[in-house]
Amino acid sequence: MPIVRELTFIDCENLLSQEFPPTVDSLRIERYHGQLGSLFEASMQVERCLQHLYISDCSSSISIGCLPTTLRTLEINNCDKLEFPFPHSHKFLERICIKNSCDFLISFPLNSFPKLNMLSIHGCKTLESLYVLDGLCQDLTSLSYLYILVCPNFASFPKGGLSATNLTKLKIGQCDKLKFLPEKMHTLFPSLQYLDISDRPDVELFPEASFPLSLLKLDIANCNKLIASRMSWNLRRLSALENFSNGAESADLKSFPEEGLLPTAITSLTISGISCLKILDMKRMQELTSLKELWLGDVTVVISKPLLALYCRSTSGQELY
């Protein structure tokens, strides 16, 4: 008899009578209308090996119940009535992806997932915050990737800061109520290499906060208030920064770059969506001795000297050299 490693159920109403082989490590459920909590209770054998669970397009009210202790990956897609299994602790889950789902999820308790390596929440309409109990949580050393996108009610990160010493990539976008980036990023995110912030005009750095020295790439788009404070970022202290992308309708940005804004070691620079920009200051651009690529999109600038590589993109998307 062949060993069954993966199972997929589509358009099923009742899985209680199913007997799962004890070797199953990946389970995929699509358009299911039953009680998923009962699924694991009735088929305990699946808990022996199950490591990956994918649930999608379930329109009815669903409660997962207590997840198997062997589970490593959980993906939930287009299940707006699915109830997430809180407050249970899931000590071994490493990857959670939630997209357009879990309308009952208001606050995500990071304490419940001490081994979490990746958390991606996209399109959760009710999510308001991430939180940790008892102030700073020292058990998030496994967290490497954190994405919070298109969550219109998301307003805050843990008070006092989020201790994630191995976080390498943070992406935040279209979170309409978010006012401040995480506190103490410069000390609590010492390994952060990629920071992407977009489509939040009012967001700004937390008072007395700054960007981590470890940053390799900083991408900021449509964050006017944040861009307006750019001279206080002290980017020149970021000796590792290689790529900087700046896109915002900032009325005070007529000439770029300003004196002292960018570190000289930067190799790639992108400027987009800044219709008010009139002059690209080539004298200061020449101070960027490591610069190899300059990308200009949707802007009209005056250029007096050529760079090693210059890429211009028209509004139609055509690349001009």
PDB file of C-alpha atoms in Angstrom:
ATOM      1  CA  MET A   1       0.000   0.000   0.000  1.00  0.00           C
ATOM      2  CA  PRO A   2       1.468   3.391  -0.994  1.00  0.00           C
ATOM      3  CA  ILE A   3       2.335   5.904   1.718  1.00  0.00           C
ATOM      4  CA  VAL A   4      -0.038   8.891   1.666  1.00  0.00           C
ATOM      5  CA  ARG A   5       1.680  12.188   2.477  1.00  0.00           C
ATOM      6  CA  GLU A   6      -0.791  14.748   1.098  1.00  0.00           C
ATOM      7  CA  LEU A   7      -4.589  14.961   1.162  1.00  0.00           C
ATOM      8  CA  THR A   8      -6.890  17.490  -0.534  1.00  0.00           C
ATOM      9  CA  PHE A   9     -10.631  17.878   0.084  1.00  0.00           C
ATOM     10  CA  ILE A  10     -12.753  20.156  -2.102  1.00  0.00           C
ATOM     11  CA  ASP A  11     -16.490  20.887  -1.727  1.00  0.00           C
ATOM     12  CA  CYS A  12     -16.973  18.519   1.205  1.00  0.00           C
ATOM     13  CA  GLU A  13     -19.657  18.990   3.850  1.00  0.00           C
ATOM     14  CA  ASN A  14     -18.699  16.314   6.341  1.00  0.00           C
ATOM     15  CA  LEU A  15     -15.272  14.866   6.978  1.00  0.00           C
ATOM     16  CA  LEU A  16     -16.037  13.260  10.327  1.00  0.00           C
ATOM     17  CA  SER A  17     -16.306   9.769   8.857  1.00  0.00           C
ATOM     18  CA  GLN A  18     -13.015   9.995   7.031  1.00  0.00           C
ATOM     19  CA  GLU A  19     -10.081   7.980   8.293  1.00  0.00           C
ATOM     20  CA  PHE A  20      -6.778   9.677   7.642  1.00  0.00           C
ATOM     21  CA  PRO A  21      -3.625   7.641   7.151  1.00  0.00           C
ATOM     22  CA  PRO A  22      -1.167   8.310   9.989  1.00  0.00           C
ATOM     23  CA  THR A  23       1.480   9.331   7.430  1.00  0.00           C
ATOM     24  CA  VAL A  24      -0.358  12.463   6.204  1.00  0.00           C
ATOM     25  CA  ASP A  25       1.781  15.570   6.738  1.00  0.00           C
ATOM     26  CA  SER A  26      -0.036  18.021   4.422  1.00  0.00           C
ATOM     27  CA  LEU A  27      -3.791  18.661   4.447  1.00  0.00           C
ATOM     28  CA  ARG A  28      -5.595  21.016   2.069  1.00  0.00           C
ATOM     29  CA  ILE A  29      -9.279  21.889   2.536  1.00  0.00           C
ATOM     30  CA  GLU A  30     -11.195  24.065   0.072  1.00  0.00           C
ATOM     31  CA  ARG A  31     -14.842  25.149   0.173  1.00  0.00           C
ATOM     32  CA  TYR A  32     -15.551  23.085   3.278  1.00  0.00           C
ATOM     33  CA  HIS A  33     -18.743  23.770   5.264  1.00  0.00           C
ATOM     34  CA  GLY A  34     -18.369  21.618   8.354  1.00  0.00           C
ATOM     35  CA  GLN A  35     -16.864  22.025  11.823  1.00  0.00           C
ATOM     36  CA  LEU A  36     -13.103  21.860  11.477  1.00  0.00           C
ATOM     37  CA  GLY A  37     -12.593  21.571  15.216  1.00  0.00           C
ATOM     38  CA  SER A  38     -14.370  18.224  15.104  1.00  0.00           C
ATOM     39  CA  LEU A  39     -12.162  17.185  12.231  1.00  0.00           C
ATOM     40  CA  PHE A  40      -9.095  16.873  14.432  1.00  0.00           C
ATOM     41  CA  GLU A  41     -11.008  15.455  17.374  1.00  0.00           C
ATOM     42  CA  ALA A  42     -12.443  12.668  15.236  1.00  0.00           C
ATOM     43  CA  SER A  43      -9.246  11.852  13.379  1.00  0.00           C
ATOM     44  CA  MET A  44      -6.516  11.932  15.970  1.00  0.00           C
ATOM     45  CA  GLN A  45      -4.229   9.868  13.761  1.00  0.00           C
ATOM     46  CA  VAL A  46      -3.667  12.863  11.501  1.00  0.00           C
ATOM     47  CA  GLU A  47      -2.061  14.661  14.417  1.00  0.00           C
ATOM     48  CA  ARG A  48       0.856  12.265  14.439  1.00  0.00           C
ATOM     49  CA  CYS A  49       2.470  13.764  11.347  1.00  0.00           C
ATOM     50  CA  LEU A  50       0.426  16.755  10.155  1.00  0.00           C
ATOM     51  CA  GLN A  51       2.764  19.691   9.534  1.00  0.00           C
ATOM     52  CA  HIS A  52       1.014  21.791   6.875  1.00  0.00           C
ATOM     53  CA  LEU A  53      -2.625  22.902   6.894  1.00  0.00           C
ATOM     54  CA  TYR A  54      -4.177  25.012   4.133  1.00  0.00           C
ATOM     55  CA  ILE A  55      -7.807  26.176   4.370  1.00  0.00           C
ATOM     56  CA  SER A  56      -9.433  28.313   1.684  1.00  0.00           C
ATOM     57  CA  ASP A  57     -12.753  29.630   0.383  1.00  0.00           C
ATOM     58  CA  CYS A  58     -14.934  28.488   3.269  1.00  0.00           C
ATOM     59  CA  SER A  59     -17.969  30.770   3.483  1.00  0.00           C
ATOM     60  CA  SER A  60     -19.761  29.298   6.505  1.00  0.00           C
ATOM     61  CA  SER A  61     -18.917  29.897  10.170  1.00  0.00           C
ATOM     62  CA  ILE A  62     -15.951  27.717  11.058  1.00  0.00           C
ATOM     63  CA  SER A  63     -14.023  27.043  14.231  1.00  0.00           C
ATOM     64  CA  ILE A  64     -10.696  25.281  13.850  1.00  0.00           C
ATOM     65  CA  GLY A  65     -10.554  24.151  17.452  1.00  0.00           C
ATOM     66  CA  CYS A  66      -7.250  23.022  18.932  1.00  0.00           C
ATOM     67  CA  LEU A  67      -4.604  22.638  16.258  1.00  0.00           C
ATOM     68  CA  PRO A  68      -2.385  19.544  16.126  1.00  0.00           C
ATOM     69  CA  THR A  69       0.828  19.929  18.097  1.00  0.00           C
ATOM     70  CA  THR A  70       2.892  18.785  15.106  1.00  0.00           C
ATOM     71  CA  LEU A  71       1.657  21.628  12.870  1.00  0.00           C
ATOM     72  CA  ARG A  72       4.364  23.877  11.408  1.00  0.00           C
ATOM     73  CA  THR A  73       2.535  25.848   8.680  1.00  0.00           C
ATOM     74  CA  LEU A  74      -0.973  27.311   8.691  1.00  0.00           C
ATOM     75  CA  GLU A  75      -2.441  29.141   5.689  1.00  0.00           C
ATOM     76  CA  ILE A  76      -5.958  30.583   5.687  1.00  0.00           C
ATOM     77  CA  ASN A  77      -7.336  32.220   2.557  1.00  0.00           C
ATOM     78  CA  ASN A  78     -10.779  33.746   1.892  1.00  0.00           C
ATOM     79  CA  CYS A  79     -12.412  32.420   5.059  1.00  0.00           C
ATOM     80  CA  ASP A  80     -13.916  35.536   6.616  1.00  0.00           C
ATOM     81  CA  LYS A  81     -16.012  33.630   9.179  1.00  0.00           C
ATOM     82  CA  LEU A  82     -13.221  31.406  10.407  1.00  0.00           C
ATOM     83  CA  GLU A  83     -12.431  31.707  14.119  1.00  0.00           C
ATOM     84  CA  PHE A  84      -8.755  31.540  14.937  1.00  0.00           C
ATOM     85  CA  PRO A  85      -7.808  29.080  17.714  1.00  0.00           C
ATOM     86  CA  PHE A  86      -7.040  31.448  20.601  1.00  0.00           C
ATOM     87  CA  PRO A  87      -6.035  31.476  23.407  1.00  0.00           C
ATOM     88  CA  HIS A  88      -4.319  28.115  22.914  1.00  0.00           C
ATOM     89  CA  SER A  89      -0.530  28.154  22.820  1.00  0.00           C
ATOM     90  CA  HIS A  90       1.004  26.787  19.636  1.00  0.00           C
ATOM     91  CA  LYS A  91       4.618  26.234  20.544  1.00  0.00           C
ATOM     92  CA  PHE A  92       5.706  24.686  17.256  1.00  0.00           C
ATOM     93  CA  LEU A  93       3.937  26.726  14.568  1.00  0.00           C
ATOM     94  CA  GLU A  94       6.556  28.390  12.372  1.00  0.00           C
ATOM     95  CA  ARG A  95       4.586  30.017   9.559  1.00  0.00           C
ATOM     96  CA  ILE A  96       1.151  31.689   9.569  1.00  0.00           C
ATOM     97  CA  CYS A  97      -0.420  33.331   6.522  1.00  0.00           C
ATOM     98  CA  ILE A  98      -3.895  34.852   6.822  1.00  0.00           C
ATOM     99  CA  LYS A  99      -5.445  36.502   3.772  1.00  0.00           C
ATOM    100  CA  ASN A 100      -8.955  37.978   3.510  1.00  0.00           C
ATOM    101  CA  SER A 101     -10.019  35.897   6.488  1.00  0.00           C
ATOM    102  CA  CYS A 102     -10.769  35.772  10.217  1.00  0.00           C
ATOM    103  CA  ASP A 103     -13.184  38.672  10.632  1.00  0.00           C
ATOM    104  CA  PHE A 104     -13.359  37.810  14.335  1.00  0.00           C
ATOM    105  CA  LEU A 105      -9.651  38.503  14.783  1.00  0.00           C
ATOM    106  CA  ILE A 106      -9.165  41.837  16.574  1.00  0.00           C
ATOM    107  CA  SER A 107      -5.786  41.428  18.246  1.00  0.00           C
ATOM    108  CA  PHE A 108      -3.099  38.880  17.420  1.00  0.00           C
ATOM    109  CA  PRO A 109      -1.307  37.428  20.499  1.00  0.00           C
ATOM    110  CA  LEU A 110       2.306  36.907  19.520  1.00  0.00           C
ATOM    111  CA  ASN A 111       2.995  35.178  22.838  1.00  0.00           C
ATOM    112  CA  SER A 112       1.027  32.172  21.641  1.00  0.00           C
ATOM    113  CA  PHE A 113       3.570  31.459  18.897  1.00  0.00           C
ATOM    114  CA  PRO A 114       7.101  31.521  20.365  1.00  0.00           C
ATOM    115  CA  LYS A 115       8.600  29.598  17.408  1.00  0.00           C
ATOM    116  CA  LEU A 116       6.948  31.693  14.714  1.00  0.00           C
ATOM    117  CA  ASN A 117       9.309  32.500  11.845  1.00  0.00           C
ATOM    118  CA  MET A 118       6.856  34.224   9.503  1.00  0.00           C
ATOM    119  CA  LEU A 119       3.601  36.069  10.124  1.00  0.00           C
ATOM    120  CA  SER A 120       1.657  37.487   7.188  1.00  0.00           C
ATOM    121  CA  ILE A 121      -1.765  39.081   7.690  1.00  0.00           C
ATOM    122  CA  HIS A 122      -3.370  40.519   4.565  1.00  0.00           C
ATOM    123  CA  GLY A 123      -6.865  41.911   4.212  1.00  0.00           C
ATOM    124  CA  CYS A 124      -8.073  41.286   7.768  1.00  0.00           C
ATOM    125  CA  LYS A 125     -10.809  43.905   8.189  1.00  0.00           C
ATOM    126  CA  THR A 126     -11.091  43.733  11.978  1.00  0.00           C
ATOM    127  CA  LEU A 127      -7.464  43.405  13.069  1.00  0.00           C
ATOM    128  CA  GLU A 128      -6.511  46.306  15.344  1.00  0.00           C
ATOM    129  CA  SER A 129      -3.224  45.317  16.937  1.00  0.00           C
ATOM    130  CA  LEU A 130      -0.442  42.876  17.652  1.00  0.00           C
ATOM    131  CA  TYR A 131       0.185  42.352  21.332  1.00  0.00           C
ATOM    132  CA  VAL A 132       2.398  40.550  23.806  1.00  0.00           C
ATOM    133  CA  LEU A 133       1.565  39.865  27.431  1.00  0.00           C
ATOM    134  CA  ASP A 134       3.497  41.432  30.287  1.00  0.00           C
ATOM    135  CA  GLY A 135       5.276  44.040  28.186  1.00  0.00           C
ATOM    136  CA  LEU A 136       8.225  42.955  26.083  1.00  0.00           C
ATOM    137  CA  CYS A 137       8.246  39.339  24.991  1.00  0.00           C
ATOM    138  CA  GLN A 138      11.683  37.734  24.977  1.00  0.00           C
ATOM    139  CA  ASP A 139      10.531  34.603  23.141  1.00  0.00           C
ATOM    140  CA  LEU A 140      10.241  36.014  19.598  1.00  0.00           C
ATOM    141  CA  THR A 141      13.794  35.304  18.518  1.00  0.00           C
ATOM    142  CA  SER A 142      12.480  33.018  15.757  1.00  0.00           C
ATOM    143  CA  LEU A 143      10.470  35.759  14.026  1.00  0.00           C
ATOM    144  CA  SER A 144      12.179  36.707  10.752  1.00  0.00           C
ATOM    145  CA  TYR A 145       9.371  37.992   8.510  1.00  0.00           C
ATOM    146  CA  LEU A 146       6.433  40.190   9.483  1.00  0.00           C
ATOM    147  CA  TYR A 147       3.879  41.496   6.963  1.00  0.00           C
ATOM    148  CA  ILE A 148       0.769  43.528   7.854  1.00  0.00           C
ATOM    149  CA  LEU A 149      -1.047  44.611   4.685  1.00  0.00           C
ATOM    150  CA  VAL A 150      -4.472  46.013   3.781  1.00  0.00           C
ATOM    151  CA  CYS A 151      -5.768  45.935   7.358  1.00  0.00           C
ATOM    152  CA  PRO A 152      -7.816  49.171   7.561  1.00  0.00           C
ATOM    153  CA  ASN A 153      -8.337  49.043  11.341  1.00  0.00           C
ATOM    154  CA  PHE A 154      -4.805  48.070  12.318  1.00  0.00           C
ATOM    155  CA  ALA A 155      -3.595  50.797  14.672  1.00  0.00           C
ATOM    156  CA  SER A 156      -0.784  49.593  16.910  1.00  0.00           C
ATOM    157  CA  PHE A 157       2.178  47.366  17.596  1.00  0.00           C
ATOM    158  CA  PRO A 158       2.937  46.160  21.145  1.00  0.00           C
ATOM    159  CA  LYS A 159       3.330  48.986  23.638  1.00  0.00           C
ATOM    160  CA  GLY A 160       6.930  49.455  24.666  1.00  0.00           C
ATOM    161  CA  GLY A 161       8.221  47.702  21.578  1.00  0.00           C
ATOM    162  CA  LEU A 162       8.417  44.261  20.050  1.00  0.00           C
ATOM    163  CA  SER A 163      11.568  42.327  20.858  1.00  0.00           C
ATOM    164  CA  ALA A 164      12.379  40.451  17.650  1.00  0.00           C
ATOM    165  CA  THR A 165      16.144  40.338  17.473  1.00  0.00           C
ATOM    166  CA  ASN A 166      16.225  38.185  14.325  1.00  0.00           C
ATOM    167  CA  LEU A 167      13.546  40.008  12.343  1.00  0.00           C
ATOM    168  CA  THR A 168      14.984  40.628   8.878  1.00  0.00           C
ATOM    169  CA  LYS A 169      11.997  41.876   6.860  1.00  0.00           C
ATOM    170  CA  LEU A 170       9.100  44.125   7.897  1.00  0.00           C
ATOM    171  CA  LYS A 171       6.406  45.187   5.453  1.00  0.00           C
ATOM    172  CA  ILE A 172       3.490  47.463   6.364  1.00  0.00           C
ATOM    173  CA  GLY A 173       0.976  48.822   3.869  1.00  0.00           C
ATOM    174  CA  GLN A 174      -2.550  50.225   3.611  1.00  0.00           C
ATOM    175  CA  CYS A 175      -3.193  50.247   7.355  1.00  0.00           C
ATOM    176  CA  ASP A 176      -5.371  53.344   7.557  1.00  0.00           C
ATOM    177  CA  LYS A 177      -5.376  53.822  11.334  1.00  0.00           C
ATOM    178  CA  LEU A 178      -1.685  53.235  11.997  1.00  0.00           C
ATOM    179  CA  LYS A 179      -0.024  56.383  13.359  1.00  0.00           C
ATOM    180  CA  PHE A 180       3.400  55.146  14.446  1.00  0.00           C
ATOM    181  CA  LEU A 181       5.903  52.540  13.349  1.00  0.00           C
ATOM    182  CA  PRO A 182       7.054  50.067  16.043  1.00  0.00           C
ATOM    183  CA  GLU A 183       8.792  51.575  19.054  1.00  0.00           C
ATOM    184  CA  LYS A 184      12.552  51.254  19.562  1.00  0.00           C
ATOM    185  CA  MET A 185      13.187  49.695  16.163  1.00  0.00           C
ATOM    186  CA  HIS A 186      16.834  50.750  16.288  1.00  0.00           C
ATOM    187  CA  THR A 187      17.452  48.553  19.346  1.00  0.00           C
ATOM    188  CA  LEU A 188      14.754  45.855  19.209  1.00  0.00           C
ATOM    189  CA  PHE A 189      15.231  45.035  15.485  1.00  0.00           C
ATOM    190  CA  PRO A 190      19.049  44.782  15.284  1.00  0.00           C
ATOM    191  CA  SER A 191      18.904  42.327  12.343  1.00  0.00           C
ATOM    192  CA  LEU A 192      16.332  44.153  10.199  1.00  0.00           C
ATOM    193  CA  GLN A 193      17.519  44.352   6.588  1.00  0.00           C
ATOM    194  CA  TYR A 194      14.386  45.193   4.589  1.00  0.00           C
ATOM    195  CA  LEU A 195      11.792  47.770   5.625  1.00  0.00           C
ATOM    196  CA  ASP A 196       8.854  48.494   3.314  1.00  0.00           C
ATOM    197  CA  ILE A 197       6.224  51.063   4.329  1.00  0.00           C
ATOM    198  CA  SER A 198       3.491  52.142   1.934  1.00  0.00           C
ATOM    199  CA  ASP A 199       0.152  53.900   1.536  1.00  0.00           C
ATOM    200  CA  ARG A 200      -0.138  55.446   4.982  1.00  0.00           C
ATOM    201  CA  PRO A 201       0.057  59.256   4.644  1.00  0.00           C
ATOM    202  CA  ASP A 202      -0.061  59.954   8.413  1.00  0.00           C
ATOM    203  CA  VAL A 203       2.354  57.324   9.724  1.00  0.00           C
ATOM    204  CA  GLU A 204       5.604  58.467  11.320  1.00  0.00           C
ATOM    205  CA  LEU A 205       8.492  57.251  13.410  1.00  0.00           C
ATOM    206  CA  PHE A 206       7.798  56.846  17.097  1.00  0.00           C
ATOM    207  CA  PRO A 207       9.295  59.754  19.081  1.00  0.00           C
ATOM    208  CA  GLU A 208      13.021  59.245  19.728  1.00  0.00           C
ATOM    209  CA  ALA A 209      13.048  56.206  17.443  1.00  0.00           C
ATOM    210  CA  SER A 210      15.262  55.698  14.397  1.00  0.00           C
ATOM    211  CA  PHE A 211      15.930  53.105  11.731  1.00  0.00           C
ATOM    212  CA  PRO A 212      18.119  50.076  12.581  1.00  0.00           C
ATOM    213  CA  LEU A 213      21.778  50.240  11.553  1.00  0.00           C
ATOM    214  CA  SER A 214      21.415  46.846   9.857  1.00  0.00           C
ATOM    215  CA  LEU A 215      19.094  48.118   7.092  1.00  0.00           C
ATOM    216  CA  LEU A 216      20.060  47.165   3.541  1.00  0.00           C
ATOM    217  CA  LYS A 217      16.893  48.341   1.806  1.00  0.00           C
ATOM    218  CA  LEU A 218      14.441  51.086   2.770  1.00  0.00           C
ATOM    219  CA  ASP A 219      11.311  51.455   0.649  1.00  0.00           C
ATOM    220  CA  ILE A 220       8.814  54.210   1.502  1.00  0.00           C
ATOM    221  CA  ALA A 221       5.847  55.037  -0.733  1.00  0.00           C
ATOM    222  CA  ASN A 222       2.859  57.334  -0.224  1.00  0.00           C
ATOM    223  CA  CYS A 223       3.773  58.165   3.368  1.00  0.00           C
ATOM    224  CA  ASN A 224       3.831  61.952   3.193  1.00  0.00           C
ATOM    225  CA  LYS A 225       4.217  62.685   6.896  1.00  0.00           C
ATOM    226  CA  LEU A 226       7.075  60.235   7.219  1.00  0.00           C
ATOM    227  CA  ILE A 227       8.846  61.602   4.137  1.00  0.00           C
ATOM    228  CA  ALA A 228       8.432  65.150   5.443  1.00  0.00           C
ATOM    229  CA  SER A 229      10.625  64.253   8.433  1.00  0.00           C
ATOM    230  CA  ARG A 230      13.342  62.654   6.280  1.00  0.00           C
ATOM    231  CA  MET A 231      16.139  64.965   7.425  1.00  0.00           C
ATOM    232  CA  SER A 232      15.678  63.736  11.000  1.00  0.00           C
ATOM    233  CA  TRP A 233      16.183  60.089   9.996  1.00  0.00           C
ATOM    234  CA  ASN A 234      19.959  60.471   9.998  1.00  0.00           C
ATOM    235  CA  LEU A 235      20.311  57.953   7.187  1.00  0.00           C
ATOM    236  CA  ARG A 236      24.021  58.634   6.912  1.00  0.00           C
ATOM    237  CA  ARG A 237      24.552  56.557  10.020  1.00  0.00           C
ATOM    238  CA  LEU A 238      23.188  53.528   8.107  1.00  0.00           C
ATOM    239  CA  SER A 239      26.479  52.412   6.623  1.00  0.00           C
ATOM    240  CA  ALA A 240      24.953  49.140   5.344  1.00  0.00           C
ATOM    241  CA  LEU A 241      22.108  50.800   3.407  1.00  0.00           C
ATOM    242  CA  GLU A 242      22.348  49.894  -0.286  1.00  0.00           C
ATOM    243  CA  ASN A 243      18.889  50.612  -1.684  1.00  0.00           C
ATOM    244  CA  PHE A 244      16.587  53.535  -0.952  1.00  0.00           C
ATOM    245  CA  SER A 245      13.201  53.998  -2.613  1.00  0.00           C
ATOM    246  CA  ASN A 246      11.236  57.191  -2.073  1.00  0.00           C
ATOM    247  CA  GLY A 247       7.768  57.807  -3.453  1.00  0.00           C
ATOM    248  CA  ALA A 248       5.388  60.419  -2.059  1.00  0.00           C
ATOM    249  CA  GLU A 249       3.607  63.610  -3.037  1.00  0.00           C
ATOM    250  CA  SER A 250       5.605  65.769  -0.657  1.00  0.00           C
ATOM    251  CA  ALA A 251       5.077  69.459  -1.421  1.00  0.00           C
ATOM    252  CA  ASP A 252       8.429  70.491   0.042  1.00  0.00           C
ATOM    253  CA  LEU A 253      10.502  68.141  -2.101  1.00  0.00           C
ATOM    254  CA  LYS A 254      11.622  70.313  -5.019  1.00  0.00           C
ATOM    255  CA  SER A 255      15.239  69.207  -5.217  1.00  0.00           C
ATOM    256  CA  PHE A 256      16.748  65.828  -4.416  1.00  0.00           C
ATOM    257  CA  PRO A 257      18.801  64.705  -2.591  1.00  0.00           C
ATOM    258  CA  GLU A 258      19.235  67.234   0.185  1.00  0.00           C
ATOM    259  CA  GLU A 259      22.629  67.711   1.753  1.00  0.00           C
ATOM    260  CA  GLY A 260      23.419  64.970   4.251  1.00  0.00           C
ATOM    261  CA  LEU A 261      20.328  62.883   3.523  1.00  0.00           C
ATOM    262  CA  LEU A 262      21.829  59.720   2.037  1.00  0.00           C
ATOM    263  CA  PRO A 263      24.790  57.539   3.032  1.00  0.00           C
ATOM    264  CA  THR A 264      27.609  57.576   0.492  1.00  0.00           C
ATOM    265  CA  ALA A 265      27.661  53.762   0.293  1.00  0.00           C
ATOM    266  CA  ILE A 266      24.202  53.536  -1.294  1.00  0.00           C
ATOM    267  CA  THR A 267      24.223  51.631  -4.609  1.00  0.00           C
ATOM    268  CA  SER A 268      20.623  51.921  -5.836  1.00  0.00           C
ATOM    269  CA  LEU A 269      18.205  54.839  -5.610  1.00  0.00           C
ATOM    270  CA  THR A 270      14.566  54.962  -6.723  1.00  0.00           C
ATOM    271  CA  ILE A 271      12.446  58.114  -6.930  1.00  0.00           C
ATOM    272  CA  SER A 272       8.815  57.763  -7.991  1.00  0.00           C
ATOM    273  CA  GLY A 273       5.460  59.494  -7.792  1.00  0.00           C
ATOM    274  CA  ILE A 274       6.933  62.866  -6.802  1.00  0.00           C
ATOM    275  CA  SER A 275       5.443  65.243  -9.338  1.00  0.00           C
ATOM    276  CA  CYS A 276       6.723  68.316  -7.476  1.00  0.00           C
ATOM    277  CA  LEU A 277      10.376  67.299  -7.920  1.00  0.00           C
ATOM    278  CA  LYS A 278      12.067  69.709 -10.329  1.00  0.00           C
ATOM    279  CA  ILE A 279      15.804  69.320  -9.866  1.00  0.00           C
ATOM    280  CA  LEU A 280      18.024  66.316  -9.378  1.00  0.00           C
ATOM    281  CA  ASP A 281      21.039  67.796  -7.608  1.00  0.00           C
ATOM    282  CA  MET A 282      23.908  66.201  -9.496  1.00  0.00           C
ATOM    283  CA  LYS A 283      26.572  67.764  -7.293  1.00  0.00           C
ATOM    284  CA  ARG A 284      25.216  65.886  -4.317  1.00  0.00           C
ATOM    285  CA  MET A 285      24.501  62.828  -6.431  1.00  0.00           C
ATOM    286  CA  GLN A 286      28.189  62.672  -7.301  1.00  0.00           C
ATOM    287  CA  GLU A 287      28.930  62.423  -3.582  1.00  0.00           C
ATOM    288  CA  LEU A 288      27.229  59.028  -3.653  1.00  0.00           C
ATOM    289  CA  THR A 289      30.401  57.337  -4.803  1.00  0.00           C
ATOM    290  CA  SER A 290      28.962  53.800  -4.781  1.00  0.00           C
ATOM    291  CA  LEU A 291      25.767  54.634  -6.693  1.00  0.00           C
ATOM    292  CA  LYS A 292      25.280  52.351  -9.694  1.00  0.00           C
ATOM    293  CA  GLU A 293      21.575  52.673 -10.470  1.00  0.00           C
ATOM    294  CA  LEU A 294      19.150  55.564 -10.398  1.00  0.00           C
ATOM    295  CA  TRP A 295      15.512  54.822 -11.172  1.00  0.00           C
ATOM    296  CA  LEU A 296      13.159  57.697 -11.951  1.00  0.00           C
ATOM    297  CA  GLY A 297       9.455  57.015 -12.356  1.00  0.00           C
ATOM    298  CA  ASP A 298       6.640  59.446 -13.118  1.00  0.00           C
ATOM    299  CA  VAL A 299       8.840  62.495 -12.517  1.00  0.00           C
ATOM    300  CA  THR A 300      10.336  65.200 -14.718  1.00  0.00           C
ATOM    301  CA  VAL A 301      13.810  66.264 -13.628  1.00  0.00           C
ATOM    302  CA  VAL A 302      16.726  68.361 -14.842  1.00  0.00           C
ATOM    303  CA  ILE A 303      19.908  66.284 -15.144  1.00  0.00           C
ATOM    304  CA  SER A 304      23.218  67.997 -15.765  1.00  0.00           C
ATOM    305  CA  LYS A 305      25.593  65.017 -15.685  1.00  0.00           C
ATOM    306  CA  PRO A 306      25.210  61.320 -16.561  1.00  0.00           C
ATOM    307  CA  LEU A 307      25.550  58.579 -13.971  1.00  0.00           C
ATOM    308  CA  LEU A 308      26.944  55.098 -14.472  1.00  0.00           C
ATOM    309  CA  ALA A 309      23.417  53.843 -15.106  1.00  0.00           C
ATOM    310  CA  LEU A 310      20.263  55.890 -15.420  1.00  0.00           C
ATOM    311  CA  TYR A 311      16.819  54.358 -15.815  1.00  0.00           C
ATOM    312  CA  CYS A 312      13.718  56.457 -16.440  1.00  0.00           C
ATOM    313  CA  ARG A 313      10.233  54.988 -16.596  1.00  0.00           C
ATOM    314  CA  SER A 314       7.427  56.879 -18.273  1.00  0.00           C
ATOM    315  CA  THR A 315       3.869  56.961 -16.948  1.00  0.00           C
ATOM    316  CA  SER A 316       2.946  54.279 -19.468  1.00  0.00           C
ATOM    317  CA  GLY A 317       5.535  51.943 -17.986  1.00  0.00           C
ATOM    318  CA  GLN A 318       7.960  52.203 -20.902  1.00  0.00           C
ATOM    319  CA  GLU A 319      11.601  52.219 -19.871  1.00  0.00           C
ATOM    320  CA  LEU A 320      13.704  55.073 -21.226  1.00  0.00           C
ATOM    321  CA  TYR A 321      17.507  55.095 -21.140  1.00  0.00           C
TER     322      TYR A 321
END
